[in-house]
Amino acid sequence: MNVKTISLLVATYFVALSSLRAQHPKDLIPKPTSMVEHSGVFTLDRSTQITASSSDPGLVNAANQLNLILNLHLGYSLKIADLSSSTTGIRLILDPSVVHAEGYTMVVDRKKIEIRGSSANGLFYGVQTLRQLLPLNKPSTASIPAIEIKDEPRFQWRGMHLDVGRHFFSKDEVLKYLDYLAMYKINTFHWHLTEDQGWRIEIKKYPKLTTVGGYRAKVGFVRNQAIGLNVDNGKPYGGFYTQEDIKEVVAYALKKHITIIPEIEMPGHSLAAMFSYPELCCFPNDIKEFQEGHVTTDIYCAGKEESFVFLENVLKEVFALFPSKYIHIGGDEAFKDKWKKCPRCQKRIQDEGLKNEDELQSWFIRRMEKFINANGKSLIGWDEILDGGLAPNATVMAWRGERGAVEAAKLGNDAVNATAWPLYFSDGQNSDERAPGNPGGNSLMKVYEYNPMPNGLTEQEQKHILGAQGCLWSEFTPRFEHIEHQLFPRICALSEIIWSKPDKDWWEFYNRVAEHENLLRQYQINYSQRRSYVVES
Ligand code: ACM
Ligand code: ZN
């Protein structure tokens, strides 16, 4: 045996050992608000019971979710019983004295694991913390270290986005994505459902949106093919979610305490809709399918009433599918070239006494906001909705830096910070040219070091910053394995900056992530490798 073989065997032995023992509380991600370790362990085996303080559906769900996790880590699940039947085992207790609605407490001692929350959300997050204390490799008994945790989130909007327009990801892949968000206590999934390159949500009134707009002639994005990430087989590329699929995803998200914010882009980024129904744009005869390398200037015609009838009908079906308060209407990168040339759009500018096309966009968004509000929902849009005047009740999602969030907060409107630097996970995290994603330097370190609360806001204005969100555009991530590569381990840093207190210690976090990789490997997640963590490409 040479030295290399021996060191490989030793390394394998330690990896095996580390996956059998429980994970260590000091490695929890996101870091809890407070934690005290004690001596001793709770020994969990097949005879342990989960008991719940009531038959409240939220509690039953927390117990069922825990059983799914136990199955993954131990290979078995546990009996669920009423709390009064035992003072030992895993106890899930609704307790109004836990102050924060999403907070929880957890006590592990020799007799019990007790999780308390004033709501099912808090209990669910306690269960997610317990996931990270379980052994990984299905031993028949598990020793959980004695500990006391008090934990609550820093921000109420803890989001992650996914673009399914540029590349399509199946319903099962989206469910897996939700699993990943839930692991890190992320409570908002921003589902970018419509794009120039594909319309992905079935709308019964307009079937061509998916039969035509859901597919394109080629997979496209040739850079992916040049570096071997994908192949264009010459066949049409695409896919969409039926309304039944959407209902299933929404119900699944509900069990994970994740709200889904659907995004229906307007007035730009809407070529797939226009290719399906050319009458919606200013110059129907000009419409061509999305072309590689071309900037798309197609836009809903703001002069035609048909555009608004269409969008309202689409949104009515969207409202019925998604229980979320917010509807994301996009609003970004709407090129006004067509509006400048269109007699109908110019007439609208005159009739409404508007100054220019920016004000026409603002008028468009305000009109949609009235409709959205009249249906009991709230509008959120990218920071371009500030241009030409913000709609009165709109929430701004800042992506071109923090500026839009600051401006909105100063106007007294709510904002979510999704600044592209460093929260766009479609940008690279390392210097590997063969890695998927845009080149870029949104390294794990940059995400971790970032404070989502912008400087220069008063205490009152800070209240308008609802939280922050990572975004994953999919031009250069054609397959789900690439999505995983972009998401991990940066989602660990995202969860820290939106859930945990803002004190930071990069090397302490770095070591926690290194330990956490044991879990990612066990879950067979295609995470980006460690060497990329500190490279600032
Ligand atoms: C965006 O990245 N266009 C919101
Ligand atoms: Zn027009």
XYZ file of C-alpha atoms and ligand atoms in Angstrom:
542
model
C 0.000 0.000 0.000
C 1.482 3.347 -0.924
C 1.121 6.544 1.085
C -1.660 7.830 -1.164
C -3.762 4.681 -0.628
C -3.233 4.800 3.140
C -4.233 8.446 3.353
C -7.301 7.701 1.224
C -8.310 4.898 3.614
C -7.783 7.140 6.644
C -9.809 9.907 5.012
C -12.619 7.444 4.161
C -12.605 6.195 7.770
C -13.030 9.717 9.150
C -15.738 10.590 6.629
C -17.599 7.390 7.657
C -17.169 8.208 11.339
C -18.324 11.784 10.944
C -21.472 10.729 9.132
C -22.421 8.260 11.899
C -22.217 10.670 14.798
C -24.756 13.424 15.305
C -23.958 16.725 13.690
C -22.602 19.269 16.139
C -24.757 22.163 17.445
C -21.908 24.629 16.876
C -22.268 23.953 13.135
C -25.936 24.946 12.792
C -26.807 27.041 9.705
C -28.334 29.586 10.050
C -26.804 30.263 13.451
C -29.510 30.417 16.156
C -30.102 33.566 18.206
C -28.792 31.895 21.356
C -27.558 28.460 22.220
C -26.233 26.804 25.396
C -24.675 23.362 25.250
C -24.976 20.949 28.189
C -23.422 17.598 28.950
C -25.261 14.404 28.097
C -27.352 13.245 25.167
C -30.874 12.236 24.268
C -30.900 8.751 22.794
C -33.357 8.358 19.965
C -34.368 4.930 18.670
C -37.319 3.225 17.033
C -39.274 3.209 20.293
C -39.110 7.021 20.681
C -42.462 8.753 20.188
C -43.249 12.153 18.750
C -45.943 13.789 20.874
C -47.883 16.889 19.946
C -49.787 19.276 22.205
C -52.922 19.226 20.051
C -54.341 17.816 16.859
C -53.963 21.245 15.217
C -53.165 20.556 11.514
C -50.014 22.724 11.762
C -48.701 20.571 14.598
C -49.552 17.344 12.798
C -47.723 18.723 9.767
C -44.645 19.564 11.879
C -44.667 15.984 13.215
C -45.045 14.543 9.715
C -42.253 16.747 8.374
C -40.048 15.560 11.212
C -40.802 11.963 10.291
C -39.745 12.617 6.674
C -36.427 13.952 7.973
C -35.962 11.048 10.413
C -36.533 8.652 7.543
C -33.780 10.323 5.531
C -31.286 10.347 8.401
C -32.161 7.184 10.336
C -34.124 5.050 7.906
C -37.255 4.944 10.051
C -40.036 7.200 11.256
C -41.677 7.424 14.674
C -45.146 6.974 16.113
C -47.048 10.225 16.651
C -49.093 10.422 19.879
C -50.842 12.931 22.106
C -48.613 15.005 24.387
C -50.414 13.834 27.519
C -49.375 10.239 26.808
C -45.734 10.845 27.727
C -43.238 13.287 29.242
C -40.357 11.891 27.223
C -39.558 11.578 23.518
C -39.802 14.376 20.980
C -42.369 16.908 22.193
C -43.906 19.543 19.912
C -45.751 22.179 21.905
C -47.784 25.203 20.837
C -46.821 27.799 23.425
C -48.041 31.406 23.176
C -45.206 32.574 25.447
C -42.746 32.191 22.546
C -42.744 35.818 21.459
C -41.903 35.806 17.748
C -44.500 34.229 15.450
C -41.757 32.405 13.508
C -39.526 31.787 16.540
C -39.064 28.623 18.579
C -37.239 27.229 21.560
C -35.634 23.818 21.745
C -34.461 21.946 24.824
C -32.642 18.638 24.499
C -31.819 16.702 27.679
C -31.500 13.036 28.605
C -35.269 12.540 28.652
C -36.623 14.608 25.801
C -36.327 16.874 22.824
C -38.857 19.648 23.395
C -39.660 22.211 20.715
C -41.986 25.104 21.505
C -43.416 27.714 19.183
C -46.350 30.093 19.312
C -47.261 28.987 15.793
C -46.807 26.010 13.506
C -44.162 28.067 11.633
C -41.927 28.223 14.692
C -42.329 24.507 15.359
C -41.466 23.770 11.736
C -38.263 25.825 12.036
C -37.377 23.977 15.240
C -37.756 20.742 13.293
C -35.405 22.118 10.609
C -32.831 22.831 13.321
C -33.221 19.295 14.643
C -32.429 18.002 11.126
C -28.960 19.463 11.538
C -28.426 17.666 14.860
C -29.264 14.177 13.588
C -26.662 11.703 12.390
C -26.440 11.326 8.632
C -25.864 7.694 7.933
C -28.910 5.823 9.195
C -27.644 4.360 12.485
C -30.327 2.492 14.456
C -29.912 4.794 17.469
C -28.994 8.471 17.459
C -27.371 10.473 20.251
C -28.578 14.070 20.153
C -26.417 16.432 22.236
C -28.084 18.197 25.192
C -28.716 21.809 24.324
C -30.972 24.829 24.846
C -31.768 27.017 21.858
C -33.798 30.219 21.528
C -34.196 31.331 17.969
C -36.074 33.831 15.825
C -35.575 35.462 12.417
C -34.097 38.874 11.719
C -36.274 39.573 8.638
C -39.822 38.636 7.698
C -39.132 38.314 3.916
C -36.551 35.567 3.490
C -36.677 34.810 -0.182
C -35.182 32.822 -3.003
C -36.151 33.152 -6.649
C -35.983 30.792 -9.615
C -36.246 31.627 -13.311
C -37.989 28.759 -15.111
C -38.369 30.761 -18.342
C -34.876 30.599 -19.818
C -34.652 26.938 -18.917
C -37.532 24.843 -17.717
C -37.337 22.837 -14.501
C -39.808 20.048 -13.876
C -42.406 20.066 -11.134
C -40.353 17.509 -9.179
C -37.261 19.696 -9.455
C -39.232 22.673 -8.163
C -40.405 20.565 -5.201
C -36.789 19.681 -4.472
C -35.904 23.374 -4.645
C -38.592 24.049 -2.023
C -37.047 21.349 0.182
C -33.737 23.185 -0.045
C -35.307 26.528 0.877
C -37.113 25.021 3.858
C -33.877 23.517 5.200
C -32.567 27.057 5.639
C -35.770 28.604 7.034
C -36.443 30.542 3.822
C -40.141 31.404 3.728
C -40.657 32.973 0.287
C -40.256 31.389 -3.149
C -40.373 33.897 -5.995
C -41.374 31.838 -9.042
C -40.439 33.657 -12.256
C -43.001 32.010 -14.519
C -43.009 34.052 -17.726
C -40.188 35.291 -19.926
C -39.234 36.184 -23.491
C -37.939 32.627 -23.896
C -40.893 30.755 -22.431
C -44.323 31.028 -20.778
C -44.559 28.321 -18.118
C -47.972 28.548 -16.453
C -51.126 27.096 -17.998
C -53.817 29.758 -18.444
C -57.095 28.108 -19.448
C -58.461 31.154 -21.252
C -55.352 31.503 -23.420
C -54.126 27.983 -24.266
C -51.585 29.160 -26.850
C -49.525 30.759 -24.058
C -48.252 27.290 -23.251
C -48.843 25.283 -26.453
C -46.985 27.985 -28.459
C -45.271 30.187 -25.844
C -44.099 27.241 -23.741
C -41.729 26.025 -26.464
C -38.994 27.481 -28.625
C -37.327 26.061 -31.735
C -33.997 25.373 -30.059
C -32.646 25.118 -26.553
C -30.394 28.095 -27.385
C -27.875 29.882 -25.158
C -24.989 28.609 -27.273
C -22.383 29.412 -24.614
C -23.740 26.492 -22.600
C -23.131 24.169 -25.520
C -19.660 25.566 -26.127
C -18.575 24.578 -22.623
C -20.389 21.252 -22.594
C -23.213 22.126 -20.206
C -25.904 21.290 -22.693
C -26.616 20.028 -26.192
C -29.023 21.393 -28.715
C -30.566 18.361 -30.368
C -32.426 20.483 -32.912
C -35.808 19.665 -31.372
C -38.132 22.250 -29.848
C -37.274 22.987 -26.239
C -39.656 23.850 -23.446
C -42.338 22.778 -21.014
C -44.908 24.242 -18.681
C -46.799 23.601 -15.467
C -50.460 22.643 -15.700
C -52.790 24.262 -13.200
C -52.919 20.892 -11.429
C -49.086 20.966 -11.167
C -49.247 24.477 -9.736
C -51.829 23.449 -7.132
C -49.586 20.569 -6.101
C -46.546 22.834 -5.763
C -48.522 25.437 -3.783
C -49.865 22.750 -1.402
C -46.351 21.324 -0.975
C -44.958 24.784 -0.233
C -47.668 25.357 2.361
C -46.444 22.289 4.265
C -42.932 23.789 4.193
C -44.216 27.183 5.404
C -43.145 28.760 2.127
C -45.254 31.395 0.385
C -44.968 31.333 -3.393
C -44.920 34.714 -5.115
C -45.811 34.171 -8.781
C -44.240 36.539 -11.292
C -46.097 37.430 -14.480
C -43.829 39.848 -16.352
C -45.194 43.051 -17.842
C -44.888 45.195 -19.829
C -41.524 43.842 -21.131
C -39.892 40.396 -20.975
C -43.068 39.120 -22.553
C -42.133 37.934 -26.055
C -43.409 34.388 -25.442
C -46.895 35.814 -24.763
C -46.712 38.033 -27.829
C -45.482 35.232 -30.051
C -48.577 33.297 -28.905
C -50.984 36.243 -29.290
C -49.341 38.839 -31.604
C -52.364 41.155 -31.341
C -51.156 42.133 -27.844
C -48.152 44.058 -29.121
C -47.769 47.340 -30.987
C -46.718 45.853 -34.329
C -48.078 42.291 -34.678
C -46.500 41.721 -38.085
C -43.002 42.212 -36.667
C -43.210 39.448 -34.090
C -40.524 36.785 -34.324
C -39.616 34.020 -31.949
C -36.835 34.775 -29.490
C -33.492 35.016 -31.267
C -30.153 34.323 -29.691
C -28.054 37.430 -29.177
C -30.883 39.904 -29.890
C -32.204 42.342 -27.332
C -35.954 41.880 -27.164
C -37.913 45.122 -27.418
C -41.360 43.561 -27.694
C -43.726 44.893 -25.110
C -47.482 44.809 -24.421
C -49.076 47.694 -26.320
C -50.137 50.236 -23.701
C -52.511 51.885 -26.185
C -54.697 48.818 -26.765
C -57.437 47.929 -24.294
C -56.984 44.280 -25.357
C -53.618 44.223 -23.527
C -55.335 45.033 -20.220
C -58.234 42.648 -20.820
C -55.663 39.908 -21.476
C -53.501 40.702 -18.438
C -56.501 40.957 -16.120
C -57.858 37.623 -17.350
C -54.443 36.021 -16.848
C -54.144 37.472 -13.350
C -57.628 36.282 -12.385
C -56.453 32.699 -12.995
C -53.194 33.417 -11.172
C -55.073 34.832 -8.133
C -57.137 31.652 -7.964
C -54.028 29.450 -7.930
C -51.762 31.283 -5.486
C -52.871 32.215 -1.960
C -50.034 34.762 -1.585
C -50.797 38.381 -0.760
C -48.232 39.554 -3.338
C -48.295 39.267 -7.110
C -45.016 40.126 -8.853
C -45.576 41.978 -12.115
C -41.930 42.251 -13.194
C -41.633 45.732 -14.656
C -37.875 45.472 -15.316
C -35.971 46.173 -18.512
C -39.013 47.223 -20.524
C -37.486 48.766 -23.637
C -39.692 51.570 -24.910
C -38.610 51.551 -28.612
C -41.944 50.147 -29.799
C -43.983 52.502 -27.602
C -42.091 55.454 -29.107
C -43.147 54.411 -32.625
C -46.672 53.182 -31.887
C -49.517 55.669 -32.682
C -51.803 53.993 -30.113
C -49.211 54.274 -27.346
C -48.487 57.887 -28.293
C -52.228 58.643 -28.202
C -52.403 57.115 -24.719
C -49.570 59.407 -23.595
C -51.509 62.413 -24.896
C -54.914 61.338 -23.588
C -53.557 60.672 -20.104
C -51.450 63.853 -20.023
C -48.197 61.924 -19.590
C -44.764 63.382 -20.280
C -43.002 60.429 -21.855
C -42.731 56.645 -22.153
C -41.381 56.277 -18.601
C -44.578 57.879 -17.356
C -46.525 55.582 -19.664
C -44.920 52.609 -17.916
C -45.802 54.138 -14.557
C -49.409 54.651 -15.772
C -49.484 50.999 -16.939
C -48.277 49.710 -13.566
C -50.655 51.977 -11.594
C -53.547 50.696 -13.680
C -52.529 47.107 -12.964
C -52.086 47.933 -9.293
C -55.680 49.178 -9.068
C -56.876 45.877 -10.497
C -54.598 43.830 -8.233
C -55.655 45.789 -5.113
C -59.334 45.504 -6.071
C -58.822 41.742 -5.976
C -57.411 41.894 -2.447
C -53.782 41.440 -3.517
C -50.653 43.605 -3.383
C -48.327 44.467 -6.230
C -44.581 43.941 -6.090
C -42.233 44.753 -8.972
C -38.556 45.212 -9.851
C -37.068 48.624 -9.059
C -37.803 50.054 -12.526
C -41.370 50.573 -11.259
C -39.945 53.631 -9.500
C -39.176 55.245 -12.872
C -41.865 57.706 -13.862
C -43.476 57.526 -10.418
C -44.199 54.637 -8.049
C -47.718 53.186 -7.760
C -49.173 54.145 -4.366
C -49.207 50.774 -2.580
C -46.447 49.014 -4.507
C -43.586 47.089 -2.926
C -40.255 47.501 -4.696
C -37.834 44.642 -5.271
C -34.415 46.281 -5.651
C -32.000 44.511 -7.967
C -29.799 47.273 -9.489
C -28.034 47.675 -6.171
C -29.758 48.767 -2.968
C -30.770 52.145 -4.376
C -34.333 51.171 -5.249
C -34.947 49.786 -1.756
C -33.668 52.988 -0.155
C -35.775 55.165 -2.469
C -38.930 53.134 -1.812
C -38.401 53.153 1.965
C -37.938 56.929 1.922
C -41.215 57.256 0.010
C -42.902 55.177 2.700
C -43.305 52.092 0.496
C -42.103 48.600 1.377
C -39.075 47.078 -0.306
C -37.230 43.787 -0.621
C -33.480 43.864 -1.125
C -32.479 41.549 -3.975
C -29.426 43.511 -5.070
C -27.605 41.724 -7.876
C -24.333 42.282 -5.980
C -24.038 39.905 -4.182
C -27.505 38.295 -4.178
C -27.691 37.098 -7.802
C -26.697 33.471 -7.562
C -26.803 33.217 -11.349
C -23.492 35.070 -11.186
C -20.417 32.970 -10.631
C -18.943 32.220 -7.245
C -15.519 31.137 -8.438
C -13.025 31.499 -11.241
C -13.737 28.176 -12.946
C -14.640 29.030 -16.527
C -16.416 25.735 -16.988
C -18.709 26.382 -14.056
C -22.284 27.296 -14.955
C -23.580 30.798 -14.466
C -22.565 34.258 -15.579
C -18.982 35.062 -14.824
C -18.915 37.136 -11.689
C -17.711 37.470 -8.198
C -20.645 36.801 -5.903
C -18.559 34.460 -3.791
C -19.787 32.773 -0.631
C -17.704 35.262 1.327
C -19.313 38.269 -0.343
C -22.787 36.952 0.366
C -21.897 36.218 3.987
C -20.278 39.617 4.552
C -23.278 41.471 3.105
C -25.756 43.271 5.360
C -29.179 43.409 3.652
C -30.229 46.484 5.663
C -29.020 49.466 3.604
C -27.196 52.300 5.371
C -28.699 55.748 5.748
C -32.278 54.877 6.692
C -34.064 56.113 9.800
C -35.533 53.553 12.182
C -38.967 54.211 10.681
C -37.657 53.800 7.115
C -35.864 50.568 8.062
C -39.254 49.069 8.916
C -40.069 49.234 5.189
C -37.189 46.888 4.333
C -39.112 43.635 4.589
C -36.049 41.501 4.034
C -33.861 40.128 1.298
C -33.801 37.570 -1.436
C -31.372 35.611 -3.593
C -32.142 35.335 -7.316
C -31.258 32.575 -9.723
C -31.683 33.437 -13.404
C -31.302 30.376 -15.555
C -29.717 31.397 -18.871
C -26.523 29.557 -17.995
C -27.901 26.808 -15.779
C -29.646 24.484 -18.213
C -30.022 21.551 -15.833
C -31.051 21.200 -12.213
C -27.581 20.014 -11.221
C -26.352 23.455 -12.346
C -29.032 25.135 -10.258
C -27.772 23.168 -7.244
C -24.230 24.242 -8.023
C -25.223 27.922 -8.033
C -27.397 27.609 -4.941
C -24.959 25.732 -2.700
C -23.308 26.689 -0.526
C -24.350 30.324 -1.051
C -27.833 29.592 0.289
C -26.085 28.912 3.628
C -24.744 32.473 3.633
C -28.089 33.870 2.484
C -29.866 32.158 5.365
C -27.360 33.638 7.834
C -27.817 37.202 6.636
C -31.620 37.065 6.645
C -32.238 34.886 9.694
C -29.334 35.338 12.129
C -28.106 38.311 14.123
C -25.759 40.481 12.079
C -22.529 39.740 13.981
C -20.026 38.122 11.654
C -16.969 35.926 11.785
C -16.048 34.720 8.310
C -13.641 31.968 9.323
C -16.023 30.604 11.934
C -18.723 30.484 9.230
C -16.290 28.969 6.726
C -15.586 26.110 9.119
C -19.294 25.604 9.753
C -19.950 25.323 6.023
C -17.082 22.855 5.686
C -18.764 20.610 8.309
C -22.153 21.193 6.714
C -20.819 19.688 3.485
C -21.243 16.271 5.143
C -24.994 16.840 5.006
C -24.886 18.145 1.434
C -22.935 15.076 0.338
C -25.347 12.764 2.126
C -28.226 14.471 0.300
C -26.269 14.109 -2.987
C -26.466 17.842 -3.671
C -24.146 19.099 -6.404
C -22.690 21.928 -4.315
C -19.869 24.150 -5.490
C -16.579 22.928 -4.055
C -14.703 24.584 -1.230
C -11.826 25.968 -3.280
C -14.267 28.493 -4.682
C -15.227 29.980 -1.347
C -12.651 32.694 -1.084
C -11.753 33.321 -4.715
C -12.944 36.799 -5.646
C -12.938 36.443 -9.404
C -33.552 41.651 -13.569
O -32.482 41.113 -13.272
N -33.791 42.055 -14.804
C -34.598 41.862 -12.581
Zn -48.505 50.367 -28.740
